[in-house]
Coordinates of C-alpha atoms in Angstrom, one line a residue:
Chain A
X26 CA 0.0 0.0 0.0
X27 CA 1.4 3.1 -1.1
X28 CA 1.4 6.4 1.1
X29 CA 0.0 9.5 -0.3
X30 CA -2.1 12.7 0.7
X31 CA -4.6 11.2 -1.7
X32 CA -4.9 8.2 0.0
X33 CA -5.1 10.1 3.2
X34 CA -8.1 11.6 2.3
X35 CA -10.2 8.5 1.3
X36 CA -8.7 6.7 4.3
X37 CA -11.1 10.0 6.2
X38 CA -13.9 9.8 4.0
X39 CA -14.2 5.7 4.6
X40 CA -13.7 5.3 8.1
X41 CA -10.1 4.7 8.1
X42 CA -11.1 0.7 7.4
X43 CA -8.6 0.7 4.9
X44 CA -4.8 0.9 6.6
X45 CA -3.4 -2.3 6.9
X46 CA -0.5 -3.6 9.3
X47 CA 2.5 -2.6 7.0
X48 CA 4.4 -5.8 7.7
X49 CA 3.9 -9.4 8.0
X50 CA 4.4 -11.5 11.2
X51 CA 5.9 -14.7 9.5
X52 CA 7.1 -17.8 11.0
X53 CA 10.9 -18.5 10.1
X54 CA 11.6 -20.4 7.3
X55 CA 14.1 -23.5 7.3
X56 CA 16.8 -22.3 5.1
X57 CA 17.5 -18.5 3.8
X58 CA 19.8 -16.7 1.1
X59 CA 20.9 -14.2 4.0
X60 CA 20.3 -13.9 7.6
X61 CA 20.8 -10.6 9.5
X62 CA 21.0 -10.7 13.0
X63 CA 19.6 -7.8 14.8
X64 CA 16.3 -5.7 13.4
X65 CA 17.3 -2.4 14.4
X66 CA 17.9 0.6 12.0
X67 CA 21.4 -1.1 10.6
X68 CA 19.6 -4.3 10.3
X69 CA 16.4 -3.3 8.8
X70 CA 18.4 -0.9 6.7
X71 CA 20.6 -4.1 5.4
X72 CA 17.6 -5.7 4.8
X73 CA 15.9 -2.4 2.8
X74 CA 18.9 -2.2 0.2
X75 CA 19.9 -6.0 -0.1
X76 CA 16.1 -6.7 -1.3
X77 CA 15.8 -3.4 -3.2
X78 CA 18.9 -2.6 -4.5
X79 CA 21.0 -5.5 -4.5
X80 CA 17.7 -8.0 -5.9
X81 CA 18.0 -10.7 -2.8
X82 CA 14.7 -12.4 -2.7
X83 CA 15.7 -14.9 0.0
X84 CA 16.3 -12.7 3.2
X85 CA 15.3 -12.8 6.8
X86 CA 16.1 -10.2 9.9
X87 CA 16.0 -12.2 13.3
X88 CA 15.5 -9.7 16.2
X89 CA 15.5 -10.8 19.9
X90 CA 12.8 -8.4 21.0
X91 CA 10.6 -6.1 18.7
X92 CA 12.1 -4.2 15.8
X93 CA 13.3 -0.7 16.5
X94 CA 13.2 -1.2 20.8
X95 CA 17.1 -0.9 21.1
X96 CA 19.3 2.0 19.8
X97 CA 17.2 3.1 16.7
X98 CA 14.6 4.1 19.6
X99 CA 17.2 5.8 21.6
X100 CA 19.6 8.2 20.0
X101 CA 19.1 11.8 20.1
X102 CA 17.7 11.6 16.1
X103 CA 20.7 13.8 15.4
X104 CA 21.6 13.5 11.0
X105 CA 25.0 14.7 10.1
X106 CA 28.0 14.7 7.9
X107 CA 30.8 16.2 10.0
X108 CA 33.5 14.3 10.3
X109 CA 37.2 14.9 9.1
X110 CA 39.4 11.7 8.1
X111 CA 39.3 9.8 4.1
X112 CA 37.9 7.0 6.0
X113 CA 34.9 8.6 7.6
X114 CA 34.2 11.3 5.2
X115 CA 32.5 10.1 1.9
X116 CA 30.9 7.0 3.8
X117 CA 29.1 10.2 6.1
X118 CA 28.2 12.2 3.4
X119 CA 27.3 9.0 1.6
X120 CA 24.8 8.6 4.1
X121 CA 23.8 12.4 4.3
X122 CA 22.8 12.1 0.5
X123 CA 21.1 9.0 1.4
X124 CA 19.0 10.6 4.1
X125 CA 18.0 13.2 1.6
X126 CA 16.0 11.1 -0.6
X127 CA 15.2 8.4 2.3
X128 CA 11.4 9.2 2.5
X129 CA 10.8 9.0 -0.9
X130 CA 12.9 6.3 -1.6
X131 CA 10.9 4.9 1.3
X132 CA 7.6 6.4 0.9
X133 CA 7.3 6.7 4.6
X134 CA 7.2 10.1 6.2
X135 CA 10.7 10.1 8.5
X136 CA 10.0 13.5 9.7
X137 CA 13.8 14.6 7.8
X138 CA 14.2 17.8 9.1
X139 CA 17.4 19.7 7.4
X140 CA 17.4 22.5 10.2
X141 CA 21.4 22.8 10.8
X142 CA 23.7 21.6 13.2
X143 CA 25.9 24.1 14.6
X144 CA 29.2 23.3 16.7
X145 CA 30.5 25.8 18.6
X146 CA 34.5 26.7 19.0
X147 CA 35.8 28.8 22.2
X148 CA 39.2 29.4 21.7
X149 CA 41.9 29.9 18.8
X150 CA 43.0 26.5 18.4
X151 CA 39.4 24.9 18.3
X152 CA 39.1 27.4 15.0
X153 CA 41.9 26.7 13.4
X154 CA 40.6 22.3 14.0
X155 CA 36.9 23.6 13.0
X156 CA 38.3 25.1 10.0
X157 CA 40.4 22.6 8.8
X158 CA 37.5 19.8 9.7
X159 CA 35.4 22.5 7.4
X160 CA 37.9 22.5 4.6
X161 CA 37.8 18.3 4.9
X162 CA 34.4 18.4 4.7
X163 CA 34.2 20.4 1.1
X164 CA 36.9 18.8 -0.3
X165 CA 34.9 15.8 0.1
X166 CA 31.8 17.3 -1.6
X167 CA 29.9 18.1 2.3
X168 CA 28.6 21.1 3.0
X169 CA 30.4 23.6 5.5
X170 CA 30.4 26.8 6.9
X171 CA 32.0 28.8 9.5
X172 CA 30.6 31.4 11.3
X173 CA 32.2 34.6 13.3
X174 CA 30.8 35.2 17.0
X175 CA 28.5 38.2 15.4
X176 CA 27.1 35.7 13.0
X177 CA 26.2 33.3 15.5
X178 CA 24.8 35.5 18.0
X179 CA 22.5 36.7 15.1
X180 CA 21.0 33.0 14.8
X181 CA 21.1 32.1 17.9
X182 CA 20.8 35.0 20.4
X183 CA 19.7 33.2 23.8
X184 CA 23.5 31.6 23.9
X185 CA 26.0 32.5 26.9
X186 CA 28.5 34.2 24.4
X187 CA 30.4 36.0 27.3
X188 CA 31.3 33.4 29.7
X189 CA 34.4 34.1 31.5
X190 CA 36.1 31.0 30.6
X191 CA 34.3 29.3 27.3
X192 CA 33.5 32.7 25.5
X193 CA 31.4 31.8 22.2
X194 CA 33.7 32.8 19.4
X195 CA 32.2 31.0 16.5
X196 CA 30.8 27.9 15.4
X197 CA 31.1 25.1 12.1
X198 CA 28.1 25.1 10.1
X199 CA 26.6 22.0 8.1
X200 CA 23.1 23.7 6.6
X201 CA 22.3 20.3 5.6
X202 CA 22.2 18.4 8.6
X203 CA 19.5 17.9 11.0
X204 CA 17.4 15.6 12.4
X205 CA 14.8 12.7 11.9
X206 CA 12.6 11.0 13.6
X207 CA 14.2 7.2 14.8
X208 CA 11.3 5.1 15.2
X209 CA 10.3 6.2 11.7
X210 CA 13.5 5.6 9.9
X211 CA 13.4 2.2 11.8
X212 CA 9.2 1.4 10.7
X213 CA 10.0 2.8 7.4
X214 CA 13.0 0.2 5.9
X215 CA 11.0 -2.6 8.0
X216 CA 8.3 -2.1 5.8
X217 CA 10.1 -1.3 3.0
X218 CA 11.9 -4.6 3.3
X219 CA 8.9 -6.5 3.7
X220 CA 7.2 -5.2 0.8
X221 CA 10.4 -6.8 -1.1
X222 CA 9.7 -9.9 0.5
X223 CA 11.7 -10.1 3.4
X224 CA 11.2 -12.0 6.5
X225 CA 11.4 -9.6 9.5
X226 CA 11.1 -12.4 12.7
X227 CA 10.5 -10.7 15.9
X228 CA 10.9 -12.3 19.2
X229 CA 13.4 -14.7 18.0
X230 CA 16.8 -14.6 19.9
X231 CA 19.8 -15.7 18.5
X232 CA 21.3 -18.2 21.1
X233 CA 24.1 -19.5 18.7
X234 CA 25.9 -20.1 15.3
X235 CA 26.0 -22.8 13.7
X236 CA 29.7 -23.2 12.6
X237 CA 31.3 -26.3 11.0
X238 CA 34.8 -26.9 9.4
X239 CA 35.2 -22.5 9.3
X240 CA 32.1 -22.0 7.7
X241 CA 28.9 -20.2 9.1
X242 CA 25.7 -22.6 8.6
X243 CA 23.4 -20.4 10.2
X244 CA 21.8 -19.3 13.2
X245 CA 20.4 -21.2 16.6
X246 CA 17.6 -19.3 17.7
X247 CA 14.9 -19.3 20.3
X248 CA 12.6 -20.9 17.5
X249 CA 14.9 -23.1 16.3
X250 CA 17.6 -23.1 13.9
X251 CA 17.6 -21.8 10.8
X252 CA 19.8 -21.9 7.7
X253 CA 21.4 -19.6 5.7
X254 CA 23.9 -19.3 3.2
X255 CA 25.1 -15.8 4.7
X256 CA 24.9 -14.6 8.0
X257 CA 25.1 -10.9 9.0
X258 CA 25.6 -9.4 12.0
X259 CA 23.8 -5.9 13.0
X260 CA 23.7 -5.8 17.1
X261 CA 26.2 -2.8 17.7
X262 CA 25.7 -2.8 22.1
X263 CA 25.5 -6.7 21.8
X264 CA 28.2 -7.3 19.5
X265 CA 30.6 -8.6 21.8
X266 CA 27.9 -11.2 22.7
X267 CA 26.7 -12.4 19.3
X268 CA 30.2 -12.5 17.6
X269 CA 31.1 -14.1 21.3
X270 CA 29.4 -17.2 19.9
X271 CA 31.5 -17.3 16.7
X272 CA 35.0 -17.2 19.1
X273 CA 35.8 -13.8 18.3
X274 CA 36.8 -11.1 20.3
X275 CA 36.7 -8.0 19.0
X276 CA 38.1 -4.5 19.4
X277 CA 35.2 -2.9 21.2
X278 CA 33.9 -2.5 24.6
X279 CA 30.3 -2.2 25.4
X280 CA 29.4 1.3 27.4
X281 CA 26.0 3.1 28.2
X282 CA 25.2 6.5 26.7
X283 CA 22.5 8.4 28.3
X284 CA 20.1 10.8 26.8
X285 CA 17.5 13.2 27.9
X286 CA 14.3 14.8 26.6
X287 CA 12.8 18.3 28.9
X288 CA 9.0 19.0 29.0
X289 CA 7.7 20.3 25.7
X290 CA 8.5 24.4 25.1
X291 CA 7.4 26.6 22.3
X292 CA 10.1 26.4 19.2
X293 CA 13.5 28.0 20.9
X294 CA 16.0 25.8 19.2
X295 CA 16.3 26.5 15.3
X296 CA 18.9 23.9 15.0
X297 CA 20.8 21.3 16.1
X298 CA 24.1 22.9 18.6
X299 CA 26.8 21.5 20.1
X300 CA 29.2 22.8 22.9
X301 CA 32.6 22.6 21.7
X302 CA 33.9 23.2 25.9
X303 CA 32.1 20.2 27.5
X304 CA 30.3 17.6 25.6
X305 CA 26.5 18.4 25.4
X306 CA 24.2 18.4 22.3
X307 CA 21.0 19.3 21.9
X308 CA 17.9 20.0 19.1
X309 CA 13.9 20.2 20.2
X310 CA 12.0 17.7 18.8
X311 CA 8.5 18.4 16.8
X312 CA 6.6 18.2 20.2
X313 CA 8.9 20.9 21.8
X314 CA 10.7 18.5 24.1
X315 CA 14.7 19.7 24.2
X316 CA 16.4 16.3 23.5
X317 CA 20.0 16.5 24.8
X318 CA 23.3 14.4 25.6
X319 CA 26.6 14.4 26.4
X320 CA 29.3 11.7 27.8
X321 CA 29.2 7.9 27.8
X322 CA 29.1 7.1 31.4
X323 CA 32.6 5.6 31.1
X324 CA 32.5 1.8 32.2
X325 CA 32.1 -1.6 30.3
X326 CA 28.4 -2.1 30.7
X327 CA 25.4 -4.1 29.2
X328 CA 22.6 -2.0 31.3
X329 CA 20.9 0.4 29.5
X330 CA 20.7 2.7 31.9
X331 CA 23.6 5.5 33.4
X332 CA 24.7 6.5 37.1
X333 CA 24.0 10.6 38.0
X334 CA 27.7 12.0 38.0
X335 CA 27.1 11.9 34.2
X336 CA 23.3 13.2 34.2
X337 CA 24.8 16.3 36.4
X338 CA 27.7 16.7 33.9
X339 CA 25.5 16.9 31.3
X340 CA 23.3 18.9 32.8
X341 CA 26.3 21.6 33.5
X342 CA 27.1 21.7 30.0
X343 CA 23.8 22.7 28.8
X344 CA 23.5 25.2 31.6
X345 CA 26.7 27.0 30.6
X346 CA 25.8 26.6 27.1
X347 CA 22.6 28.1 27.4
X348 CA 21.5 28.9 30.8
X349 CA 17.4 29.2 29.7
X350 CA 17.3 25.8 29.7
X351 CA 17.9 26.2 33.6
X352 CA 14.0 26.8 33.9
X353 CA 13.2 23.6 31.9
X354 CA 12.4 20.7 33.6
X355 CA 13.5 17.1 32.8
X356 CA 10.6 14.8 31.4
X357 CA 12.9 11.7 30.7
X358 CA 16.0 9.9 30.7
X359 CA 17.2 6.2 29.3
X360 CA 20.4 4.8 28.1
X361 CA 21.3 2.7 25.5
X362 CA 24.2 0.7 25.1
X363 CA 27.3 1.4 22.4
X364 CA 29.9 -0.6 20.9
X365 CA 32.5 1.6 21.8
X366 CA 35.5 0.6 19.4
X367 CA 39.1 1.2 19.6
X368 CA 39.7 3.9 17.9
X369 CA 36.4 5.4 17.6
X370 CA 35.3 4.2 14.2
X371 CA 33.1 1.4 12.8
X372 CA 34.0 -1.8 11.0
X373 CA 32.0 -3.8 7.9
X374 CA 33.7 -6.6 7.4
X375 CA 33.9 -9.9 6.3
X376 CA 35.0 -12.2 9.4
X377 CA 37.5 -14.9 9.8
X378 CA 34.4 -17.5 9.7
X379 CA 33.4 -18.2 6.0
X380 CA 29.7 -16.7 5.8
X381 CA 29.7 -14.5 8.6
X382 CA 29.8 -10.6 8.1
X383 CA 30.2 -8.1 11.2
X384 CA 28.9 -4.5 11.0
X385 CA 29.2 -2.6 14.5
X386 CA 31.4 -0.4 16.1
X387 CA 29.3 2.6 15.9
X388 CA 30.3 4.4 19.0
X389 CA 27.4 6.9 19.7
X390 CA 27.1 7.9 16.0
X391 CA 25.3 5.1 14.6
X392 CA 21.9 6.7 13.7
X393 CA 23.5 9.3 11.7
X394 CA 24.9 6.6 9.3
X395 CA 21.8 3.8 9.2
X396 CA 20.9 4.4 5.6
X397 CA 25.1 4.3 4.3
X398 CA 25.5 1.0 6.8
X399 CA 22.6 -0.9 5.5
X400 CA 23.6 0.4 2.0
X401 CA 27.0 -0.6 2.5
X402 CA 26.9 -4.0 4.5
X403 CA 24.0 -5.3 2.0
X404 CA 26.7 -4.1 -0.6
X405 CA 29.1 -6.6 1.1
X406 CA 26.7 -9.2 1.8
X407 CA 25.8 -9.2 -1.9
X408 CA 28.7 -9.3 -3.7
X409 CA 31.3 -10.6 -0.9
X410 CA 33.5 -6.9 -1.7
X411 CA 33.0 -3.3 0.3
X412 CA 30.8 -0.9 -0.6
X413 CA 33.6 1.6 -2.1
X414 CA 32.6 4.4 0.3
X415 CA 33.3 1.6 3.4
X416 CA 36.7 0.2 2.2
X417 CA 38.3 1.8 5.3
X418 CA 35.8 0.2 8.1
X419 CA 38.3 -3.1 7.9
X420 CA 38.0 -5.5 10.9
X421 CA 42.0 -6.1 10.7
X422 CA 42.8 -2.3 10.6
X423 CA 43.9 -2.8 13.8
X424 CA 46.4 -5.3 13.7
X425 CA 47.7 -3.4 10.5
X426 CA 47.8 0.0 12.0
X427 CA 45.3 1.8 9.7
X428 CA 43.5 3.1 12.7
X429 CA 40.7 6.1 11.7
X430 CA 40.6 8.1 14.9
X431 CA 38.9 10.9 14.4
X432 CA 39.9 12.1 18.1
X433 CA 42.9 10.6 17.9
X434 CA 43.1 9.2 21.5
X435 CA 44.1 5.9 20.7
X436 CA 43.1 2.5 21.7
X437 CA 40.6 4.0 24.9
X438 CA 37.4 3.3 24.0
X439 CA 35.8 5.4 26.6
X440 CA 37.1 9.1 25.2
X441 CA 36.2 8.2 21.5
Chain B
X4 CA 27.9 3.5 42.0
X5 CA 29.8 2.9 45.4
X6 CA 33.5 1.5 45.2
X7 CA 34.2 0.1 48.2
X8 CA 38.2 0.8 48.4
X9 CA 40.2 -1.9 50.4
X10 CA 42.3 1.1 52.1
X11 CA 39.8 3.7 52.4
X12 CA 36.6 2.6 52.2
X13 CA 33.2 2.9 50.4
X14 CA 34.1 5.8 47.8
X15 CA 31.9 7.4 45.2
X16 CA 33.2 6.0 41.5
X17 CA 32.8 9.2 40.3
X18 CA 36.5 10.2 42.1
X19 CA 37.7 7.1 40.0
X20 CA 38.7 7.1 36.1
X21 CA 38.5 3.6 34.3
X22 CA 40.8 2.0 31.9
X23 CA 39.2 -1.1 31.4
X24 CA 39.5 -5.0 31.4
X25 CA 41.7 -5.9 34.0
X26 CA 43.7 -8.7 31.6
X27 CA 45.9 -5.3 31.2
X28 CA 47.9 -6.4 33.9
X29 CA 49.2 -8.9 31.5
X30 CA 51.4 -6.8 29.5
X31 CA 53.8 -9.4 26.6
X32 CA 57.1 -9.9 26.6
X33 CA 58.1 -7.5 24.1
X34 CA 61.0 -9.5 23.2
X35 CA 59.2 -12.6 22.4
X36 CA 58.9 -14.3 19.2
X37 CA 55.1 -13.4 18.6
X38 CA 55.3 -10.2 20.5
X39 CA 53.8 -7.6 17.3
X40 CA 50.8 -10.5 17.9
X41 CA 50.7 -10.8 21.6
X42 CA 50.7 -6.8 21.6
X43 CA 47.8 -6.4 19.3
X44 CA 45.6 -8.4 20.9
X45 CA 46.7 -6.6 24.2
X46 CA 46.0 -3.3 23.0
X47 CA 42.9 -4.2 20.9
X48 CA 41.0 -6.9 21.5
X49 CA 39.0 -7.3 24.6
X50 CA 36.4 -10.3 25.7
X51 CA 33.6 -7.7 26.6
X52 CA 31.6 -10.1 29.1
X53 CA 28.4 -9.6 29.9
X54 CA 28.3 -10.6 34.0
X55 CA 31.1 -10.7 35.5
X56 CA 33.9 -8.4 34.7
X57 CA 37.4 -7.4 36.5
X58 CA 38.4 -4.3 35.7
X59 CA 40.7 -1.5 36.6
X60 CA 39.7 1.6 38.2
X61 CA 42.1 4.7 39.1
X62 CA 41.9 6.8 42.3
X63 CA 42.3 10.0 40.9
X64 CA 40.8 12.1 42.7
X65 CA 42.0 10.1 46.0
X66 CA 45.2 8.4 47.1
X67 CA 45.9 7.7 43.8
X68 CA 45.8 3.4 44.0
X69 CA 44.9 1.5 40.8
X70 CA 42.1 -1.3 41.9
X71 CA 40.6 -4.2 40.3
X72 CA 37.3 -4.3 40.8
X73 CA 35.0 -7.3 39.9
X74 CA 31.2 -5.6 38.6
X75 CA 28.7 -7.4 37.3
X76 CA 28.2 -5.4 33.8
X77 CA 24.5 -6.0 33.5
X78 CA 23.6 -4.9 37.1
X79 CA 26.6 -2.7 37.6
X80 CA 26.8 -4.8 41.5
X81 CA 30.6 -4.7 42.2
X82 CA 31.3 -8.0 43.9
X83 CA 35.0 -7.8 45.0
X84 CA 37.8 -4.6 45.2
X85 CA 41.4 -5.4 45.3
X86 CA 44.8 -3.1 44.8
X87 CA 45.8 -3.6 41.6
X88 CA 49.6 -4.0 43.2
X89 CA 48.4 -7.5 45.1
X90 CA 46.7 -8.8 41.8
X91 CA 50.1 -7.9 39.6
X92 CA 52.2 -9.4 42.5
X93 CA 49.5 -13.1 42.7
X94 CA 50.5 -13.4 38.9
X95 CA 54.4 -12.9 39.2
X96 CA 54.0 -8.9 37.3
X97 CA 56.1 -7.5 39.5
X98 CA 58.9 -8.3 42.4

């Protein structure tokens, strides 16, 4: 069933008898082309381009709970192409293209909002980085911009531009950037994907692979096993525990991010902003909430929830950023949990085990890229070779040294 | 969360910074045969349990002591808090 305003209207002039669930509820077949594991936006994304732009036919998505309930439903809906190194860059921007045309390409209304994100630099030096990240950015096709104090303070008066220590002194533009809305992007390629025939299987755990003589057979799950000639892997937070089962370890720790969302206000936020002297972002959403976040909480963890030293950091931040928000009250909080990797980048890869094929990694910036990772991991799933935007997001990079750390802090996952 | 130091006593975690799994006790022989392996896996590669977990947690903003502290990473209970010295010392690290 197509979307459209015309089809909105008769829906309201027959009762609204006509909308349909838009995906099926299948049992698991015994045998598939390609498994993914995990039906959250990088799964259900995989699943999206392998059936409609790669032509797979045969493909299922196993998820252990109900699609879209882990990080897809959790991030702070933040859209961007910002980053700096040849690795990163074109896969980001890749993505930003992608998010561009994603609700028509999807017809499914993902609330894409192109409203700005704005980072702010307080001193020299962060200029001089903003401005080369800037100069990265357009050399690899992204939009940039960088704005003067005056030029800032005329978009976005209501910021503390005169504070004693992190004066306001100018900020990176990317006009294009913005937000969307999560559970949207994740409903939209799930029914996408179905449409093309794919098997999305909910409440279905997978409890092991199947792994004979090197070779990936298929998946053990909590509805018995199923076959596959491929198996992906799409669990960034659990991906320690599902590639656990194949023998691997990998270079990533598992830590909890928290985020935050205020009562609803009236529209005060035009954009997306980040403060460039302690880590806090924030944009309002469409029902006025300010949705904001800062630091991971800083320990290996598989809870998705965060201790309060890192609720009151974050809560500083904003404060000194823009002290209105002071008055605002907190609606809600929740964490989710990342797979923090070693040098702050993600991996698509092919594994050791014949068959099996990891994408995680993500760090906290794994909504941002859903539409380039599916793209990009069906790319690999289909025709065994990396998407050319995702050549760099190699699982071995780190026993060769071609490390893409954007913060260049080396192998801590916790400050990535 | 509470850390209960062996020296000093119950202390908030938020005086602590964390490095991570505590099999970075176990630092290679450099001069061994497969040390460029043994160090990659060292630096890199980590078992990321969910459960149990022994880790190692710095007293910055204290006396200063490095501790190993076994948490349960799904409840974020800590079950056991030793000095990092006695562990190092129990596997022959250090004299």
């Amino acid at each position: 069933m197509r979307y459209s305003g015309f089809r909105v209207i008769k829906e309201a002039l027959t009762g609204h008898k006509g909308w349909k669930p838009v995906w099926r509820d299948p049992q698991p077949k015994a045998h598939y082309d390609i498994i993914v594991i995990g039906g959250g936006g990088h799964g259900l994304a995989t699943a999206h381009y392998l059936s409609k732009v790669y032509g797979q036919r045969n493909v299922a998505v196993v998820e252990k709970g109900w699609i879209g309930g882990g990080n897809v439903g959790r991030n702070t809906t933040i859209v961007r192409s910002n980053y700096m190194l040849d690795g990163n860059e074109p896969f980001y921007e890749f993505s930003m293209k992608l998010w561009e045309g994603l609700e028509q390409d999807l017809n499914y209304n993902a609330m894409m909002s192109q409203r700005g994100i704005l980072n702010l630099f307080h001193s020299d030096a962060q200029r001089d980085a903003y401005t080369r990240r800037g100069n990265a950015m357009i050399l690899h096709g992204a939009d940039a911009e960088l704005l003067d104090a005056d030029q800032v303070r005329k978009e976005h008066p209501y910021l503390n531009f005169d504070d004693a220590r992190f004066p306001i002194k100018g900020g990176l533009v990317q006009r294009r950037a913005g937000t969307a809305r999560h559970d949207a992007v994740a409903w939209g390629f799930a029914r996408s994907a179905d449409s093309h025939g794919v098997d999305i299987i909910q409440n279905c755990e997978v409890t092991g692979l199947r792994i004979e003589n090197g070779k990936c057979l298929g998946v053990e799950t909590s509805k018995g096993f199923i076959g596959a000639n491929k198996v992906g892997c799409a669990v960034a937070g659990n991906s320690g525990r599902v590639m656990g089962m194949a023998g691997m370890r990998l270079p990533i720790e598992s830590h909890v991010l928290q985020a935050f969302v205020s009562e609803g206000l009236k529209p005060v936020l035009p954009s997306v902003i980040t403060f460039g002297a302690g880590h806090f972002y924030v944009s309002q959403s469409d029902k006025g909430g300010l949705v904001f976040g800062g630091d991971i909480d800083g320990y290996n963890t598989y809870a998705q929830r965060g201790n309060l030293p890192v609720v009151e950091d974050v809560c500083e931040g904003g404060i000194a950023l823009m002290p209105m928000i002071g008055r605002a009250r907190l609606l809600r909080m929740w964490g989710g949990v990342m797979d923090m990797s070693m040098d702050g980048s993600p991996i698509i890869d092919r594994t050791p085990v014949e068959g099996l094929y990891f994408n995680g990694g993500w760090c906290y910036g794994g909504f941002k890229a859903t539409p380039a990772s599916g793209h990009c991991f069906a790319h690999l799933l289909a025709k065994d070779e990396p998407h050319p935007v995702a050549t760099a997001y190699r699982l071995d990079r780190f026993r060769t040294g071609r490390l893409i750390d954007e913060k260049g802090v080396g192998n801590q996952p916790n400050l990535h | 969360m509470i850390i209960n130091h062996p020296l000093l006593g119950p202390r908030d975690a938020a005086e602590f910074t964390y490095l991570g799994d505590a099999s970075m006790i176990d630092r290679p022989d450099w001069q061994a045969e497969d040390a460029a392996e043994a160090f990659y896996d060292y630096a890199y590669l980590r078992d990321n349990l969910a459960g149990e977990h022994r880790e190692l947690w710095y007293h910055e903003a204290g006396d200063r002591s490095w501790l190993v502290v076994t948490r349960d990473t799904t409840t974020h209970e800590i079950s056991k808090v030793e000095l990092a010295r006695d562990v190092a010392r129990a596997r022959g690290r250090s004299k």
